[in-house]
XYZ file of C-alpha atoms in Angstrom:
410
model
C 26.935 37.956 4.094
C 27.070 36.604 0.127
C 30.168 37.230 -2.045
C 29.666 39.083 -5.542
C 29.373 35.330 -6.945
C 26.000 34.564 -5.602
C 27.566 32.139 -2.905
C 25.022 31.499 -0.120
C 25.548 31.059 3.771
C 23.079 28.192 3.931
C 21.502 25.909 1.389
C 18.223 24.212 2.393
C 17.045 21.154 0.069
C 13.127 21.534 0.731
C 10.644 24.024 1.419
C 8.629 21.530 3.866
C 8.144 22.680 7.444
C 11.684 21.737 8.675
C 13.353 23.740 5.654
C 11.400 26.476 5.989
C 11.404 27.192 9.463
C 15.184 26.690 9.445
C 15.365 29.106 6.474
C 13.251 31.347 8.386
C 15.267 31.614 11.765
C 18.611 31.892 9.847
C 17.086 34.574 7.275
C 15.849 36.385 10.538
C 19.673 36.351 11.642
C 20.640 38.270 8.486
C 22.350 35.196 6.324
C 21.731 34.501 2.740
C 19.737 31.276 2.763
C 18.488 29.608 -0.756
C 15.800 26.857 -0.448
C 15.979 24.135 -3.239
C 12.303 22.593 -3.502
C 11.725 19.852 -6.021
C 8.085 20.216 -6.367
C 5.755 23.296 -6.899
C 3.518 24.434 -4.044
C 0.914 23.860 -2.760
C 1.376 20.289 -3.122
C -0.546 17.265 -1.212
C 1.657 16.035 1.922
C 0.463 13.816 4.658
C 1.059 14.588 8.316
C -1.750 17.139 9.114
C -2.365 16.627 13.044
C -0.057 19.089 14.709
C 0.960 18.784 18.336
C 0.847 21.518 20.530
C 4.914 21.703 20.938
C 5.085 22.694 17.494
C 3.535 26.224 18.244
C 6.592 27.060 20.647
C 8.735 26.145 17.499
C 6.609 28.425 14.913
C 6.312 31.280 17.617
C 10.258 31.161 17.963
C 10.802 31.614 14.301
C 7.905 34.337 13.951
C 5.874 32.344 11.905
C 2.969 31.940 14.300
C 0.583 34.633 13.157
C 0.440 33.323 9.768
C -0.484 29.793 10.891
C -3.054 31.295 12.953
C -4.435 33.345 10.418
C -4.778 30.648 7.931
C -8.055 29.586 9.412
C -6.850 25.960 10.359
C -8.885 23.586 12.461
C -8.748 23.911 16.427
C -7.302 21.110 18.167
C -7.152 20.433 21.970
C -6.344 16.755 22.236
C -6.489 13.173 20.858
C -9.272 10.734 21.358
C -8.969 6.796 21.115
C -11.368 4.312 20.518
C -11.287 0.295 20.150
C -14.512 -1.324 19.438
C -17.269 0.669 21.243
C -14.542 1.733 23.898
C -13.527 5.366 24.033
C -11.212 7.762 25.995
C -9.347 10.823 24.872
C -6.706 13.237 26.519
C -7.113 16.877 26.775
C -3.686 18.303 25.918
C -4.535 21.703 28.210
C -4.335 19.245 30.958
C -0.770 18.292 30.682
C 2.325 17.749 32.790
C 4.590 20.093 30.993
C 4.095 23.892 30.684
C 3.418 25.538 27.527
C 0.955 25.406 24.483
C -1.899 23.032 25.200
C -3.910 23.729 21.441
C -2.890 23.635 17.942
C -4.403 22.913 14.576
C -5.302 20.084 12.220
C -4.010 21.545 8.953
C -4.198 20.659 5.278
C -0.670 20.229 4.636
C -0.865 21.756 1.137
C -1.857 25.072 2.609
C 0.029 24.892 5.914
C 3.310 23.974 4.044
C 2.881 26.934 1.472
C 2.261 29.171 4.326
C 5.335 28.489 5.929
C 7.217 28.486 2.709
C 5.927 31.888 1.931
C 6.814 33.159 5.547
C 10.591 31.988 4.619
C 10.518 33.954 1.400
C 8.977 37.139 3.018
C 11.935 36.962 5.625
C 14.364 37.016 2.862
C 14.926 33.299 1.966
C 15.396 32.750 -1.741
C 13.182 29.864 -2.763
C 13.108 28.086 -6.209
C 10.718 25.567 -6.904
C 11.153 22.474 -9.325
C 14.954 21.962 -8.404
C 16.386 18.650 -8.123
C 19.594 18.175 -6.307
C 21.809 15.372 -7.884
C 25.197 15.631 -6.315
C 26.785 17.256 -3.474
C 30.693 18.159 -3.352
C 32.191 18.862 0.132
C 35.631 20.935 0.388
C 37.586 22.872 3.281
C 36.186 26.202 1.467
C 32.668 25.324 1.562
C 30.247 23.057 -0.173
C 28.429 22.759 -3.612
C 25.288 21.097 -4.504
C 24.341 20.215 -8.416
C 20.899 20.957 -9.806
C 18.616 20.016 -12.429
C 15.805 22.511 -12.684
C 12.681 21.761 -14.700
C 13.460 24.557 -16.812
C 17.261 26.078 -17.946
C 20.333 24.446 -17.583
C 21.962 22.508 -14.698
C 24.281 24.564 -12.128
C 25.827 24.060 -8.868
C 24.884 26.310 -5.864
C 27.544 26.786 -3.356
C 27.422 27.584 0.625
C 29.126 27.428 3.552
C 26.556 24.688 4.977
C 24.063 22.484 3.605
C 20.494 21.533 5.593
C 18.537 18.517 4.069
C 14.889 18.998 4.874
C 13.763 17.103 1.807
C 11.502 14.571 4.043
C 10.923 11.194 2.173
C 12.731 12.380 -0.603
C 16.049 11.663 1.828
C 18.207 13.510 -0.593
C 21.461 13.712 1.360
C 21.194 10.292 2.926
C 20.908 8.894 -0.586
C 23.650 10.935 -2.045
C 25.900 10.215 0.825
C 24.872 6.561 1.666
C 23.843 7.272 5.278
C 20.612 5.284 5.102
C 20.326 2.426 7.312
C 17.148 0.227 8.285
C 14.404 1.084 11.106
C 14.102 -1.055 14.013
C 10.397 -0.554 13.675
C 8.247 -3.083 11.836
C 7.492 -2.653 8.290
C 4.031 -1.200 7.370
C 1.977 0.604 5.273
C -0.658 3.527 5.215
C -3.564 3.382 3.026
C -5.272 6.955 3.039
C -7.569 9.955 1.600
C -9.307 13.027 2.228
C -13.057 12.964 2.361
C -15.986 14.886 2.551
C -16.989 13.692 6.017
C -20.367 14.705 6.703
C -20.293 13.872 10.284
C -23.103 14.319 12.553
C -22.534 11.594 15.217
C -22.044 13.650 18.598
C -19.430 11.192 19.758
C -16.965 12.527 17.472
C -15.174 15.963 18.605
C -13.772 17.968 15.921
C -11.316 19.551 17.915
C -9.325 16.315 18.532
C -7.946 13.725 16.422
C -9.501 10.005 16.466
C -7.259 7.309 16.542
C -8.842 4.005 16.581
C -7.504 0.662 17.276
C -9.480 -2.493 14.947
C -11.285 -4.404 17.590
C -9.904 -7.872 16.671
C -6.143 -6.857 15.332
C -4.563 -4.558 17.422
C -1.624 -3.589 15.053
C -4.312 -2.286 12.659
C -5.252 0.918 13.654
C -6.889 4.242 11.546
C -6.507 7.961 12.136
C -9.311 10.676 11.604
C -8.222 13.979 11.284
C -11.156 16.689 10.762
C -10.525 20.094 8.841
C -12.315 23.273 9.077
C -13.990 22.858 6.038
C -16.101 20.161 6.407
C -13.509 17.569 5.273
C -11.237 15.179 6.784
C -8.281 12.812 6.292
C -8.740 9.135 6.987
C -6.393 6.423 6.986
C -5.427 2.772 7.946
C -2.551 1.596 9.127
C -1.473 -2.336 8.295
C 1.529 -4.543 8.910
C 3.218 -4.711 5.601
C 2.308 -8.502 5.149
C -1.324 -7.679 5.233
C -1.071 -5.798 1.904
C -1.165 -6.676 -1.792
C -1.452 -4.121 -4.163
C -1.630 -6.246 -7.343
C -4.521 -7.718 -6.702
C -7.020 -5.187 -4.768
C -9.262 -2.000 -5.283
C -7.866 0.461 -2.698
C -10.933 2.511 -2.391
C -12.920 -0.741 -1.666
C -10.281 -2.105 0.826
C -9.846 1.140 2.480
C -13.822 1.115 3.370
C -13.820 -2.223 4.256
C -11.431 -1.786 7.160
C -13.564 1.619 8.092
C -16.815 -0.724 8.145
C -14.812 -2.752 10.718
C -13.854 0.273 12.708
C -16.411 0.175 15.684
C -17.089 3.489 16.425
C -15.201 5.120 13.424
C -17.311 2.936 11.369
C -20.787 4.947 12.572
C -18.884 8.393 12.643
C -18.393 7.870 8.726
C -21.515 6.282 7.668
C -22.364 9.231 5.583
C -18.849 10.305 4.441
C -18.227 10.895 0.658
C -14.847 9.301 -0.850
C -13.993 11.763 -3.416
C -10.568 11.759 -3.596
C -8.055 8.921 -4.981
C -6.677 6.535 -2.687
C -2.779 6.969 -2.051
C -0.506 4.884 0.071
C 2.734 5.290 1.875
C 4.874 2.259 1.980
C 7.843 1.392 4.343
C 7.947 4.776 5.780
C 9.802 4.158 9.206
C 13.656 5.112 8.339
C 16.743 5.637 9.883
C 20.336 7.027 9.105
C 23.957 6.493 10.124
C 24.283 10.004 11.339
C 22.437 13.297 11.630
C 25.477 15.355 10.527
C 28.582 15.497 9.099
C 31.158 17.780 7.087
C 29.238 20.873 6.717
C 26.018 19.181 6.576
C 23.071 18.188 8.774
C 19.834 16.739 8.101
C 16.277 17.666 9.479
C 13.252 15.653 10.282
C 12.114 12.779 8.211
C 15.480 13.180 5.882
C 17.127 12.087 9.395
C 14.588 9.691 10.959
C 10.830 8.998 10.836
C 9.212 6.687 13.258
C 5.325 6.190 12.695
C 2.278 8.448 12.015
C 0.503 6.752 15.289
C 1.025 9.806 17.481
C 1.460 12.748 14.845
C 5.071 13.074 15.775
C 6.532 13.746 12.339
C 6.172 17.521 12.327
C 7.133 18.301 15.926
C 10.403 16.322 15.383
C 10.773 18.036 12.115
C 10.492 21.814 13.872
C 12.605 20.762 16.549
C 15.305 19.618 14.565
C 15.276 22.714 12.435
C 15.344 25.070 15.551
C 18.237 23.171 17.068
C 19.974 22.802 13.884
C 19.891 26.485 12.862
C 21.020 27.606 16.191
C 24.184 25.400 15.655
C 24.679 26.771 11.988
C 24.462 30.150 13.397
C 27.464 29.393 15.941
C 29.274 27.598 13.296
C 28.792 30.575 10.608
C 30.050 33.210 13.502
C 33.540 31.246 13.740
C 32.682 28.951 16.748
C 33.299 25.394 16.961
C 29.859 23.965 17.825
C 29.769 20.236 18.949
C 27.226 18.719 16.505
C 26.641 15.653 18.628
C 26.120 17.564 21.917
C 24.356 20.368 20.274
C 22.150 18.982 17.758
C 22.147 15.067 17.569
C 21.822 13.996 21.342
C 19.219 16.781 22.055
C 17.120 15.739 18.894
C 17.257 12.132 19.668
C 16.242 12.799 23.449
C 12.653 13.358 21.884
C 12.838 10.882 19.133
C 13.837 8.159 21.685
C 10.823 8.934 23.462
C 8.415 8.878 20.781
C 10.027 5.806 19.818
C 9.133 4.097 23.292
C 5.470 5.083 22.847
C 5.353 3.854 19.229
C 6.852 0.624 20.093
C 4.402 0.473 23.341
C 1.525 0.911 21.206
C 2.465 -1.672 18.677
C 2.956 -4.161 21.492
C -0.121 -3.496 23.338
C 1.403 -1.837 26.537
C 0.363 1.658 25.768
C -3.054 0.581 24.651
C -3.636 -0.847 27.716
C -2.685 2.313 29.298
C -4.899 4.448 27.169
C -7.843 2.181 27.716
C -7.419 1.382 31.351
C -10.442 2.560 33.719
C -9.792 4.909 36.587
C -6.360 6.435 35.284
C -4.378 8.744 37.708
C -4.764 12.251 37.083
C -1.143 12.912 37.537
C 0.005 10.057 35.370
C -2.632 10.992 32.675
C -1.015 14.465 32.672
C 2.303 13.327 31.874
C 0.843 10.573 29.220
C -1.018 13.658 27.830
C 2.666 15.851 27.869
C 3.993 13.376 25.573
C 1.479 12.777 23.345
C 1.125 16.886 23.101
C 4.659 16.650 21.551
C 6.491 17.555 24.857
C 9.118 14.453 24.377
C 11.830 16.831 25.382
C 10.710 17.617 28.747
C 13.109 15.522 30.960
C 11.214 16.493 34.254
C 8.475 14.212 32.600
C 9.408 10.515 34.417
C 8.188 8.897 31.173
C 10.831 11.413 29.167
C 13.749 10.833 31.565
C 13.090 7.145 31.810
C 10.887 5.825 29.051
C 10.843 2.171 30.351
C 8.412 3.350 33.196
C 5.742 2.880 30.363
C 5.912 -1.091 30.824
C 5.735 -0.543 34.506
C 2.920 1.606 33.999
C 0.898 -0.811 31.657
C 1.008 -3.859 34.318
C -0.203 -1.565 37.124
C -3.314 -0.782 34.349
C -3.559 -4.195 33.408
C -3.869 -5.401 37.215
């Protein structure tokens, strides 16, 4: 489908999950796809706890077997603790049909697995490539590229998909960025040799911990299959002063204040540099435009609390690839109705839960005693990533969360 000059059907910026999945779907359909990735894989990335809904998208793209065979940590739910309080959601016991299990993944290996799948399916993957400009015209689109080695060049295609994640290439180049309505927070995190022997900890579940005294502070603990884990704390931005602090000491001090989490990690070995993710919540004026669309975090990122990032990324890749296919076939798809609005259905559901987490409503639901099994199954579905299942009352009407919180409080 390419002309002799090397023109592509689709250029994908970024070889992360959204870019690789979109590229693979399009390559499976016979399109000539070029992926331009700034970094070299494998490389470190955050966002390691997948949601079961993600498995459906990987399966649709024909990438599931490679992920299953990679040896990642099995995951069947999410556990929550606050001080010495503890409860959990088993994703196999959910309202929505579909996958109830998934994996906790080291993103360096996971992302490389997906990128390799894209290459095996025929997408051309170029690493060490920085996109510096974009030109749109009636005849196509061109992106200016500065490679690590060699001369700058321009790659041309019919369409561009931006899966650059927090790099947010097209939002910056096209002035699409806008402030998120969510509060400004910072995450402080690392990988550890966890040495966990505490029987209260279930390696098949992510553990999310609320600070016993400050409900706006929370922690994640994501176990991997090799005895290591990802651990992090999320703070309001005003609580963090990087100019006068030891990051390791700060993270360990917060963990010591974490109730059950402190007990679970009392033998942990901190052997990796501490990283930060600052001001991560972001939004854009539009998810699409003339011959381009934004995928995953390049469009909007909410918050890491429910591990929704990769799920939204893969959903966006699946929707965008289908819509691009129709456009390349000479149809005139309605990008608002066929891409933006369907994607936003799930984003809005996750946003309602994120907001409910930070204002306390969802925490009151999670830690309530004697929860109704049917309602718990509905909440479990959303925590498992089924935020597009409009049969679920908490998807079709996210405001129901407020009523549920009041019932739990009473």
